[in-house]
Amino acid sequence: NDGLLNDLTSAISTWRRCSRNETLAVLVGGAAFNDHPERSDHVGADGSTPNAGEAVRLAENLVGVGVRSPTGN
């Protein structure tokens, strides 16, 4: 597991270095992060959440936009 986390740390670092998007936001998830949310900081991510619904809300907060519901509300 530590090897995979190190690979992820390297990948996130590369994404940030190579991205033309200065506000790139990286979210991580899965059992490795649900059980230890502090790992998201360790790998250089902007956050993690335990489920997709919360991931959408976190992503909206990170990029400063709201996503409209299918009904337009």
Tab-separated table of N, CA and C in Angstrom:
chain	number	residue	atom	x	y	z
A	1	ASN	N	0.807	-1.197	0.000
A	1	ASN	CA	0.000	0.000	0.000
A	1	ASN	C	0.851	1.263	0.000
A	2	ASP	N	1.940	1.260	0.757
A	2	ASP	CA	2.801	2.443	0.796
A	2	ASP	C	3.381	2.744	-0.580
A	3	GLY	N	3.711	1.692	-1.323
A	3	GLY	CA	4.233	1.900	-2.673
A	3	GLY	C	3.223	2.572	-3.574
A	4	LEU	N	1.966	2.158	-3.463
A	4	LEU	CA	0.914	2.773	-4.271
A	4	LEU	C	0.679	4.224	-3.866
A	5	LEU	N	0.729	4.500	-2.571
A	5	LEU	CA	0.563	5.881	-2.108
A	5	LEU	C	1.725	6.750	-2.588
A	6	ASN	N	2.928	6.192	-2.602
A	6	ASN	CA	4.073	6.946	-3.120
A	6	ASN	C	3.913	7.219	-4.610
A	7	ASP	N	3.410	6.222	-5.352
A	7	ASP	CA	3.157	6.419	-6.781
A	7	ASP	C	2.107	7.506	-6.998
A	8	LEU	N	1.075	7.506	-6.173
A	8	LEU	CA	0.027	8.511	-6.280
A	8	LEU	C	0.580	9.901	-5.956
A	9	THR	N	1.417	9.991	-4.943
A	9	THR	CA	2.058	11.269	-4.595
A	9	THR	C	2.838	11.805	-5.780
A	10	SER	N	3.598	10.939	-6.415
A	10	SER	CA	4.387	11.328	-7.582
A	10	SER	C	3.486	11.761	-8.741
A	11	ALA	N	2.416	11.016	-8.963
A	11	ALA	CA	1.497	11.353	-10.057
A	11	ALA	C	0.841	12.707	-9.833
A	12	ILE	N	0.372	12.961	-8.620
A	12	ILE	CA	-0.278	14.238	-8.322
A	12	ILE	C	0.714	15.382	-8.492
A	13	SER	N	1.925	15.193	-8.042
A	13	SER	CA	2.962	16.211	-8.212
A	13	SER	C	3.198	16.503	-9.701
A	14	THR	N	3.249	15.449	-10.494
A	14	THR	CA	3.456	15.611	-11.934
A	14	THR	C	2.273	16.333	-12.565
A	15	TRP	N	1.042	15.961	-12.189
A	15	TRP	CA	-0.143	16.630	-12.734
A	15	TRP	C	-0.097	18.117	-12.436
A	16	ARG	N	0.259	18.473	-11.218
A	16	ARG	CA	0.293	19.892	-10.843
A	16	ARG	C	1.395	20.637	-11.601
A	17	ARG	N	2.526	19.992	-11.759
A	17	ARG	CA	3.650	20.625	-12.447
A	17	ARG	C	3.358	20.810	-13.935
A	18	CYS	N	2.692	19.850	-14.549
A	18	CYS	CA	2.471	19.861	-15.998
A	18	CYS	C	1.168	20.534	-16.419
A	19	SER	N	0.259	20.727	-15.503
A	19	SER	CA	-1.039	21.285	-15.858
A	19	SER	C	-0.941	22.763	-16.202
A	20	ARG	N	-1.682	23.160	-17.186
A	20	ARG	CA	-1.796	24.589	-17.508
A	20	ARG	C	-2.852	25.255	-16.641
A	21	ASN	N	-3.589	24.440	-15.907
A	21	ASN	CA	-4.641	24.929	-15.018
A	21	ASN	C	-4.029	25.189	-13.646
A	22	GLU	N	-3.828	26.445	-13.315
A	22	GLU	CA	-3.202	26.789	-12.036
A	22	GLU	C	-4.093	26.473	-10.839
A	23	THR	N	-5.366	26.256	-11.088
A	23	THR	CA	-6.294	25.955	-9.996
A	23	THR	C	-6.716	24.483	-10.000
A	24	LEU	N	-5.907	23.631	-10.609
A	24	LEU	CA	-6.197	22.200	-10.657
A	24	LEU	C	-6.521	21.680	-9.262
A	25	ALA	N	-7.627	20.991	-9.141
A	25	ALA	CA	-8.029	20.385	-7.865
A	25	ALA	C	-8.008	18.872	-8.029
A	26	VAL	N	-7.404	18.195	-7.066
A	26	VAL	CA	-7.293	16.739	-7.105
A	26	VAL	C	-8.007	16.154	-5.892
A	27	LEU	N	-8.948	15.270	-6.162
A	27	LEU	CA	-9.652	14.557	-5.098
A	27	LEU	C	-9.281	13.086	-5.172
A	28	VAL	N	-9.196	12.462	-4.021
A	28	VAL	CA	-8.906	11.030	-3.951
A	28	VAL	C	-9.986	10.356	-3.135
A	29	GLY	N	-10.084	9.045	-3.269
A	29	GLY	CA	-11.086	8.325	-2.511
A	29	GLY	C	-10.779	6.849	-2.469
A	30	GLY	N	-11.674	6.131	-1.860
A	30	GLY	CA	-11.510	4.695	-1.725
A	30	GLY	C	-11.168	4.326	-0.300
A	31	ALA	N	-11.079	3.027	-0.075
A	31	ALA	CA	-10.861	2.519	1.279
A	31	ALA	C	-9.591	3.064	1.925
A	32	ALA	N	-8.536	3.219	1.155
A	32	ALA	CA	-7.273	3.713	1.731
A	32	ALA	C	-7.428	5.101	2.325
A	33	PHE	N	-8.356	5.885	1.786
A	33	PHE	CA	-8.565	7.243	2.277
A	33	PHE	C	-9.756	7.322	3.219
A	34	ASN	N	-10.750	6.471	3.030
A	34	ASN	CA	-11.890	6.469	3.959
A	34	ASN	C	-11.435	6.085	5.356
A	35	ASP	N	-10.547	5.113	5.442
A	35	ASP	CA	-10.041	4.660	6.732
A	35	ASP	C	-9.015	5.616	7.334
A	36	HIS	N	-8.341	6.393	6.475
A	36	HIS	CA	-7.292	7.326	6.920
A	36	HIS	C	-7.362	8.601	6.085
A	37	PRO	N	-8.329	9.501	6.363
A	37	PRO	CA	-8.494	10.699	5.536
A	37	PRO	C	-7.267	11.610	5.500
A	38	GLU	N	-6.419	11.514	6.506
A	38	GLU	CA	-5.208	12.349	6.527
A	38	GLU	C	-4.260	11.996	5.385
A	39	ARG	N	-4.432	10.834	4.806
A	39	ARG	CA	-3.571	10.430	3.687
A	39	ARG	C	-3.739	11.342	2.478
A	40	SER	N	-4.894	11.980	2.342
A	40	SER	CA	-5.075	12.877	1.196
A	40	SER	C	-4.063	14.015	1.250
A	41	ASP	N	-3.771	14.518	2.437
A	41	ASP	CA	-2.727	15.545	2.579
A	41	ASP	C	-1.365	14.971	2.235
A	42	HIS	N	-1.112	13.760	2.695
A	42	HIS	CA	0.186	13.110	2.464
A	42	HIS	C	0.491	12.963	0.982
A	43	VAL	N	-0.527	12.631	0.179
A	43	VAL	CA	-0.286	12.429	-1.251
A	43	VAL	C	-0.383	13.721	-2.055
A	44	GLY	N	-0.757	14.828	-1.410
A	44	GLY	CA	-0.822	16.112	-2.101
A	44	GLY	C	-2.160	16.416	-2.737
A	45	ALA	N	-3.197	15.666	-2.362
A	45	ALA	CA	-4.526	15.927	-2.900
A	45	ALA	C	-5.177	17.088	-2.152
A	46	ASP	N	-6.212	17.621	-2.746
A	46	ASP	CA	-6.930	18.730	-2.125
A	46	ASP	C	-8.008	18.248	-1.172
A	47	GLY	N	-8.294	16.958	-1.202
A	47	GLY	CA	-9.272	16.419	-0.276
A	47	GLY	C	-9.716	15.030	-0.662
A	48	SER	N	-10.483	14.440	0.241
A	48	SER	CA	-11.102	13.147	-0.023
A	48	SER	C	-12.433	13.131	0.701
A	49	THR	N	-13.329	12.324	0.190
A	49	THR	CA	-14.643	12.174	0.808
A	49	THR	C	-15.024	10.701	0.777
A	50	PRO	N	-15.941	10.294	1.636
A	50	PRO	CA	-16.298	8.884	1.692
A	50	PRO	C	-17.276	8.422	0.615
A	51	ASN	N	-17.868	9.380	-0.134
A	51	ASN	CA	-18.830	8.964	-1.162
A	51	ASN	C	-18.907	10.003	-2.278
A	52	ALA	N	-19.539	9.613	-3.370
A	52	ALA	CA	-19.595	10.465	-4.560
A	52	ALA	C	-20.373	11.757	-4.333
A	53	GLY	N	-21.455	11.691	-3.573
A	53	GLY	CA	-22.241	12.895	-3.318
A	53	GLY	C	-21.438	13.966	-2.613
A	54	GLU	N	-20.684	13.556	-1.614
A	54	GLU	CA	-19.840	14.518	-0.907
A	54	GLU	C	-18.680	14.979	-1.781
A	55	ALA	N	-18.218	14.116	-2.669
A	55	ALA	CA	-17.140	14.506	-3.589
A	55	ALA	C	-17.605	15.625	-4.510
A	56	VAL	N	-18.836	15.548	-4.972
A	56	VAL	CA	-19.377	16.605	-5.832
A	56	VAL	C	-19.420	17.921	-5.069
A	57	ARG	N	-19.903	17.883	-3.842
A	57	ARG	CA	-19.966	19.113	-3.034
A	57	ARG	C	-18.573	19.682	-2.767
A	58	LEU	N	-17.622	18.822	-2.453
A	58	LEU	CA	-16.262	19.290	-2.215
A	58	LEU	C	-15.677	19.886	-3.493
A	59	ALA	N	-15.888	19.224	-4.611
A	59	ALA	CA	-15.381	19.734	-5.889
A	59	ALA	C	-15.982	21.102	-6.205
A	60	GLU	N	-17.279	21.251	-5.979
A	60	GLU	CA	-17.929	22.544	-6.212
A	60	GLU	C	-17.299	23.628	-5.345
A	61	ASN	N	-17.032	23.305	-4.081
A	61	ASN	CA	-16.402	24.287	-3.190
A	61	ASN	C	-14.993	24.618	-3.630
A	62	LEU	N	-14.253	23.617	-4.080
A	62	LEU	CA	-12.865	23.858	-4.486
A	62	LEU	C	-12.767	24.731	-5.719
A	63	VAL	N	-13.682	24.557	-6.657
A	63	VAL	CA	-13.610	25.351	-7.881
A	63	VAL	C	-14.528	26.566	-7.848
A	64	GLY	N	-15.308	26.684	-6.786
A	64	GLY	CA	-16.112	27.883	-6.597
A	64	GLY	C	-17.334	27.981	-7.487
A	65	VAL	N	-17.907	26.847	-7.871
A	65	VAL	CA	-19.132	26.873	-8.688
A	65	VAL	C	-20.142	25.919	-8.091
A	66	GLY	N	-21.364	26.106	-8.487
A	66	GLY	CA	-22.421	25.181	-8.108
A	66	GLY	C	-22.896	24.450	-9.346
A	67	VAL	N	-23.284	23.236	-9.168
A	67	VAL	CA	-23.797	22.450	-10.283
A	67	VAL	C	-25.311	22.439	-10.171
A	68	ARG	N	-25.985	22.745	-11.269
A	68	ARG	CA	-27.442	22.746	-11.272
A	68	ARG	C	-27.969	21.324	-11.242
A	69	SER	N	-29.070	21.164	-10.597
A	69	SER	CA	-29.727	19.849	-10.587
A	69	SER	C	-30.390	19.643	-11.941
A	70	PRO	N	-30.724	18.400	-12.297
A	70	PRO	CA	-31.385	18.149	-13.580
A	70	PRO	C	-32.696	18.907	-13.740
A	71	THR	N	-33.312	19.320	-12.641
A	71	THR	CA	-34.575	20.068	-12.727
A	71	THR	C	-34.352	21.566	-12.856
A	72	GLY	N	-33.075	21.978	-12.836
A	72	GLY	CA	-32.755	23.405	-12.984
A	72	GLY	C	-32.735	24.172	-11.702
A	73	ASN	N	-32.901	23.523	-10.567
A	73	ASN	CA	-32.888	24.206	-9.258
A	73	ASN	C	-31.494	24.352	-8.723
